[in-house]
mmCIF file of C-alpha atoms in Angstrom:
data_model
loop_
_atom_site.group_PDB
_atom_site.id
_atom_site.type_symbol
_atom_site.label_atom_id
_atom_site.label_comp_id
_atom_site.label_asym_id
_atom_site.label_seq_id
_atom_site.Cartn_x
_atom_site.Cartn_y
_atom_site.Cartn_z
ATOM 1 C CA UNK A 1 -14.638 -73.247 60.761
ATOM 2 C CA UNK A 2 -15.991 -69.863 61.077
ATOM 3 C CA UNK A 3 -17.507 -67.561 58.557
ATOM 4 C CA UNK A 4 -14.955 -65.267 56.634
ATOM 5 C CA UNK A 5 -15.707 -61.695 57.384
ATOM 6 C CA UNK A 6 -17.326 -59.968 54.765
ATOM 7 C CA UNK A 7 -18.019 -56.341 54.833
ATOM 8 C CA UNK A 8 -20.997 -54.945 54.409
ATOM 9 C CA UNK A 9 -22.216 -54.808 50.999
ATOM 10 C CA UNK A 10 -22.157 -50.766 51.316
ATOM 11 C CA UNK A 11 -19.182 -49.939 52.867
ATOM 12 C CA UNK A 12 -17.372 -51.820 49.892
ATOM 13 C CA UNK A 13 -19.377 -50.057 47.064
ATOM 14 C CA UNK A 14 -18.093 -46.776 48.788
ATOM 15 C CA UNK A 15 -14.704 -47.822 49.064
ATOM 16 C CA UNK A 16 -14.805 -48.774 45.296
ATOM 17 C CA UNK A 17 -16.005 -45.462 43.996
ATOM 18 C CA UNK A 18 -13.835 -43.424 46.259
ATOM 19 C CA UNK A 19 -11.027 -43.600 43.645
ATOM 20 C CA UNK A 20 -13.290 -43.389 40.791
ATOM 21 C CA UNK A 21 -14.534 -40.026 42.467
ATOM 22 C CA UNK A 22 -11.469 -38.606 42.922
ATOM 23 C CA UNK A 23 -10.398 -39.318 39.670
ATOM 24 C CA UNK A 24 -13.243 -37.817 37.675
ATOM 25 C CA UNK A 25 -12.518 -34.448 39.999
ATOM 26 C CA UNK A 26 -8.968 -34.333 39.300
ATOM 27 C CA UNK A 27 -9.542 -34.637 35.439
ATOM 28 C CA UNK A 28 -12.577 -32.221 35.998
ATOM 29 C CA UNK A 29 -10.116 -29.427 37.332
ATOM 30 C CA UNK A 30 -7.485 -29.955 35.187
ATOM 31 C CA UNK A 31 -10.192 -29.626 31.779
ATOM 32 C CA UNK A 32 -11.420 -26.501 33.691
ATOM 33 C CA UNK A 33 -7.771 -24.900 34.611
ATOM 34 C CA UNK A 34 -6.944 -25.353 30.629
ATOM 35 C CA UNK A 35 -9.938 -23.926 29.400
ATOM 36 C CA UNK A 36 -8.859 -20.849 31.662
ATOM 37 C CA UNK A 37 -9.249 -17.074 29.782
ATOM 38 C CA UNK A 38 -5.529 -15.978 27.949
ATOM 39 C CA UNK A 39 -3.625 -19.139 28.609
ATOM 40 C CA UNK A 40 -1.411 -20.141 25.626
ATOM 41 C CA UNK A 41 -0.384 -23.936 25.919
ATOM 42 C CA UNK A 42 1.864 -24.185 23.167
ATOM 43 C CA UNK A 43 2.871 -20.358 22.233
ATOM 44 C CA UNK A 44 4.291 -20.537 18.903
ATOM 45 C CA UNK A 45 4.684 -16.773 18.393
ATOM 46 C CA UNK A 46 5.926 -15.936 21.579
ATOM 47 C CA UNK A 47 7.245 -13.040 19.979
ATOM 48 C CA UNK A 48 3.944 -11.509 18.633
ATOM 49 C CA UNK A 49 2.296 -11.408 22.179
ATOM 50 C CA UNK A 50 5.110 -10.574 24.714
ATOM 51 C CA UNK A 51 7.045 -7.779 22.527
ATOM 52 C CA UNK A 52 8.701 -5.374 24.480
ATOM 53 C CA UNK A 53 8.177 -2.236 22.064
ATOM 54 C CA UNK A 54 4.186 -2.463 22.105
ATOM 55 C CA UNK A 55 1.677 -2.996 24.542
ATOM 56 C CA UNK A 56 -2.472 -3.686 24.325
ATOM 57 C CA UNK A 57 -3.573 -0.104 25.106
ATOM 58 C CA UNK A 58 -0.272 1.377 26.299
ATOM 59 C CA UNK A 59 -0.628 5.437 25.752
ATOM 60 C CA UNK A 60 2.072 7.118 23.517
ATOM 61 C CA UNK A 61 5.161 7.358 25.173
ATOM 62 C CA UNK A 62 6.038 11.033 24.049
ATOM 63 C CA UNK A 63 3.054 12.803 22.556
ATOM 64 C CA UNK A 64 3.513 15.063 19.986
ATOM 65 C CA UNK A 65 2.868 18.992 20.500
ATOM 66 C CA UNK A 66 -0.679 20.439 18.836
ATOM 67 C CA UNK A 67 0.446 21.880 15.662
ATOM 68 C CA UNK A 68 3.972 20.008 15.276
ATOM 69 C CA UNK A 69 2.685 17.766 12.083
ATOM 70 C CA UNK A 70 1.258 19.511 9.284
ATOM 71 C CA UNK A 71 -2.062 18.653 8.262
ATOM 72 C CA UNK A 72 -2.487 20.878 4.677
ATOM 73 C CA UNK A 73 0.851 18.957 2.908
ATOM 74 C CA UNK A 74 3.571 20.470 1.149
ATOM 75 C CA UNK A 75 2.765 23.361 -1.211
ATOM 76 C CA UNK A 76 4.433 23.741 -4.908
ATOM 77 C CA UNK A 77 7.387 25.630 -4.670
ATOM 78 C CA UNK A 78 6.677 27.652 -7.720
ATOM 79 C CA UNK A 79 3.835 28.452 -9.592
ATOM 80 C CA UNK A 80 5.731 29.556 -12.680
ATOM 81 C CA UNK A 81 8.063 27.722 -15.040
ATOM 82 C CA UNK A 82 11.797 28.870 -13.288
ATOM 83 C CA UNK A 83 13.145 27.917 -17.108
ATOM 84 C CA UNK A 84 10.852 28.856 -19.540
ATOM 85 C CA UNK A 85 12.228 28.485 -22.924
ATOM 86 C CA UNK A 86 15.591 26.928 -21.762
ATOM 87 C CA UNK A 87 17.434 23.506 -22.078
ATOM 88 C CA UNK A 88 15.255 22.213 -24.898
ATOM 89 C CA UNK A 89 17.599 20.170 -26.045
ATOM 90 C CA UNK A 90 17.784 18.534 -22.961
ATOM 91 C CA UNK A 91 14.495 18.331 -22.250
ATOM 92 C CA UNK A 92 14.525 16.226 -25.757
ATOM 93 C CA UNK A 93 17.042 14.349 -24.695
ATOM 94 C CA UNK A 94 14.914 13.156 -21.129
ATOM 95 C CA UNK A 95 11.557 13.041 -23.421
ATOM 96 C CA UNK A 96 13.074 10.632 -25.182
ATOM 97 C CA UNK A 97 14.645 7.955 -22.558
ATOM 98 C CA UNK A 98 11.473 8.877 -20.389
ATOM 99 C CA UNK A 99 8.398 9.925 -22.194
ATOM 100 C CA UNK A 100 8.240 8.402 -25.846
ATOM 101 C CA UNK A 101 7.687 4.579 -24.837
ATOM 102 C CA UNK A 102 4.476 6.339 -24.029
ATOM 103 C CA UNK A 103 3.537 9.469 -25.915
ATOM 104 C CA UNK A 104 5.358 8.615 -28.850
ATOM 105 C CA UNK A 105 8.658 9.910 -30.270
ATOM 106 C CA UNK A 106 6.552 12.658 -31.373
ATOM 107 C CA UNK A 107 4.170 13.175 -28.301
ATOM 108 C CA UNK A 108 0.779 12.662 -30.467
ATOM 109 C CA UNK A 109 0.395 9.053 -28.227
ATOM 110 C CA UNK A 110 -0.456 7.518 -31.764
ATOM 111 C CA UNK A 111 2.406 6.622 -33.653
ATOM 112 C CA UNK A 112 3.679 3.584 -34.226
ATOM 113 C CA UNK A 113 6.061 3.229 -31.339
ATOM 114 C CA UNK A 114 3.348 4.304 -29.068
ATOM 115 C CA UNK A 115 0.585 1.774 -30.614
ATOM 116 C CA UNK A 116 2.403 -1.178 -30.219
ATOM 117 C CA UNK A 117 3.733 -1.789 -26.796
ATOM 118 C CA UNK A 118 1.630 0.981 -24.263
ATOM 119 C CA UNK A 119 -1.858 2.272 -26.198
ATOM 120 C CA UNK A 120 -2.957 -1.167 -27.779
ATOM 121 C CA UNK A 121 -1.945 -2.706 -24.135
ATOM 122 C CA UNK A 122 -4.302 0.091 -22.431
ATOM 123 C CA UNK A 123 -6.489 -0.418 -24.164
ATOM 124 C CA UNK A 124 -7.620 -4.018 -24.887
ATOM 125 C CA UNK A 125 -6.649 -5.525 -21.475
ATOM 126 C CA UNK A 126 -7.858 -2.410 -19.569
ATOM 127 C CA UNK A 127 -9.813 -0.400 -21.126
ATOM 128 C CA UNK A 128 -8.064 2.614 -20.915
ATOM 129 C CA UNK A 129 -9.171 5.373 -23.441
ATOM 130 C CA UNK A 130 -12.451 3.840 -24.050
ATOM 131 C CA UNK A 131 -16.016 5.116 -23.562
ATOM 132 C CA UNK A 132 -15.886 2.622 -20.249
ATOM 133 C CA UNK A 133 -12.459 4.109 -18.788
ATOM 134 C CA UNK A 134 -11.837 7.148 -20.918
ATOM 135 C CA UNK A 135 -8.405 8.656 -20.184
ATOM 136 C CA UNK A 136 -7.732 11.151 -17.566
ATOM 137 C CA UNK A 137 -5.614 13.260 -19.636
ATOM 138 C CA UNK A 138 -4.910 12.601 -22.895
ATOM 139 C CA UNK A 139 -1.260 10.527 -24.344
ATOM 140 C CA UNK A 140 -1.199 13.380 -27.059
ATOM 141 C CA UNK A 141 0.978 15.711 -25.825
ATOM 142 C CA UNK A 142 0.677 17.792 -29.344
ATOM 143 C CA UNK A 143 -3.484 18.432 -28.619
ATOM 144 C CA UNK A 144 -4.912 21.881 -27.901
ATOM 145 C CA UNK A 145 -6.532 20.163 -23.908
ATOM 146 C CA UNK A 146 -2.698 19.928 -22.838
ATOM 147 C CA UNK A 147 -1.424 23.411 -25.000
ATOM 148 C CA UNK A 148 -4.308 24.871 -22.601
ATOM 149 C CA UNK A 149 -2.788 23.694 -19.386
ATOM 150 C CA UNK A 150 -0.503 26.118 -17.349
ATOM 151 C CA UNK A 151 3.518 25.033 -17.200
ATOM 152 C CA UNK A 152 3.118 24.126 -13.674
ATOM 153 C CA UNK A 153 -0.049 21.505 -14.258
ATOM 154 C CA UNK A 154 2.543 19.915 -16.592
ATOM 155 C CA UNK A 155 5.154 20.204 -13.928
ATOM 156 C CA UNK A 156 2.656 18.504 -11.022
ATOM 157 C CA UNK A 157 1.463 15.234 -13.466
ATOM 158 C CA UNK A 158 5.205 14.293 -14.263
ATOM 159 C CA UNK A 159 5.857 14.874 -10.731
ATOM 160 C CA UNK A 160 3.188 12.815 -9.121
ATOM 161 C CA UNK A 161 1.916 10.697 -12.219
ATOM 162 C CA UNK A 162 -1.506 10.614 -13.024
ATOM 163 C CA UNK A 163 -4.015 7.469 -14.064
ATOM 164 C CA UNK A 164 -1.496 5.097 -15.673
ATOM 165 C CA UNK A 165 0.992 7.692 -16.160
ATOM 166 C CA UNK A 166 3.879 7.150 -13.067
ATOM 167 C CA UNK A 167 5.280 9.477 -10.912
ATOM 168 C CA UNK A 168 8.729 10.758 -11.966
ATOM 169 C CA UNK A 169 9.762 12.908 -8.658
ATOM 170 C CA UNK A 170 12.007 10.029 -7.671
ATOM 171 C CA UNK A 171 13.390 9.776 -11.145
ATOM 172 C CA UNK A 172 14.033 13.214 -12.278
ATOM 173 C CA UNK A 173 15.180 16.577 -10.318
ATOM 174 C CA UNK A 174 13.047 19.267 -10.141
ATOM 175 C CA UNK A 175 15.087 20.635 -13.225
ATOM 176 C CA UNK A 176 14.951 18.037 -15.077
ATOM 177 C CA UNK A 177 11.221 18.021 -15.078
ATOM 178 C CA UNK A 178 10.753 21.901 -16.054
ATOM 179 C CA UNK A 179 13.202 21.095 -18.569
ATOM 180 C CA UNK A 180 10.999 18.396 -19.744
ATOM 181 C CA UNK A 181 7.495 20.764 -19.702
ATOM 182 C CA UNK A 182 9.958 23.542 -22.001
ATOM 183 C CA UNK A 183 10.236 20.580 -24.553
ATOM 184 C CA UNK A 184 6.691 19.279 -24.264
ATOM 185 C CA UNK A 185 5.402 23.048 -24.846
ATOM 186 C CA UNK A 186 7.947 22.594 -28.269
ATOM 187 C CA UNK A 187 5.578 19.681 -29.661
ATOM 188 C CA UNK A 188 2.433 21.685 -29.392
ATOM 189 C CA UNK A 189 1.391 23.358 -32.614
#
């Protein structure tokens, strides 16, 4: 009997790592192809990246003509009180299903309607009206600092609100709010 044929003790070592090579490469370039720049394996909001209304650094479709949006806002449309002296019976009327939660049924900001539910509120869990946060403008309505004021300063704070104090041009017309200045010019001595 002969000797069985054995390879060489190299060419089997080679043969052996052969797949072992191959292997590690193919698992090599598949960890390098997913580590690629912008892929998204498992795109969960698809939505957010491929939108069709809005594109990374896409220039505005139509621009807009120099001048075409104003810059300075809307200006009052009056600077005097349209209504002076009219409707004060309506203006007590929208004082008091508007304004006396607040100021107080009789616009001094201190009676006892006005302490309980807004001022003492204001004032202990924010600090409104102290030396700390001291108001704005003042709640009393009936002081010489808002008697001072011109109609239309009236006019803009109920329109736009001021401090605490909300806006009321969503609320009340234009009328309806120089109506209310007429009364509020009624509580002042």
């Amino acid at each position: 009997m002969g000797a069985s044929p054995v390879p060489p003790r190299g060419k089997v070592a080679a043969a052996g790592r052969r797949p072992l090579l191959l292997g590690a490469f193919l698992l090599l370039a598949a960890l390098l192809a997913g580590c690629a720049n912008g892929t998204y394996p498992l795109d969960f909001f698809y939505e957010m990246h491929y939108q069709q209304s809005y594109k990374v650094h896409e220039p505005p479709r139509v621009s807009v003509p120099t001048g075409a949006v104003p810059i300075t806002g809307r200006a009052l449309p009056t600077t005097e009180n349209p209504v002076p002296g009219q409707g004060i019976e309506e203006g007590a009327r929208l004082y008091a299903a508007n304004c006396a939660f607040c100021h107080g049924v009789t616009g001094n900001g201190e009676d006892p309607v006005q302490q309980g539910p807004v001022l003492r509120i204001m004032r202990e869990s924010y600090g409104y009206g102290t030396d700390a946060r001291p108001y704005t403008i003042t709640p009393d309505l009936t002081s010489q600092e808002v008697a001072d004021l011109a109609d239309v300063t009236i006019f803009g704070w109920i329109t736009n609100g001021v401090t605490v104090m909300p806006p009321f041009d969503k609320l009340l017309t234009v009328e309806e709010r120089w109506l209310l200045v007429n009364y509020i010019r009624t509580l002042q001595p």
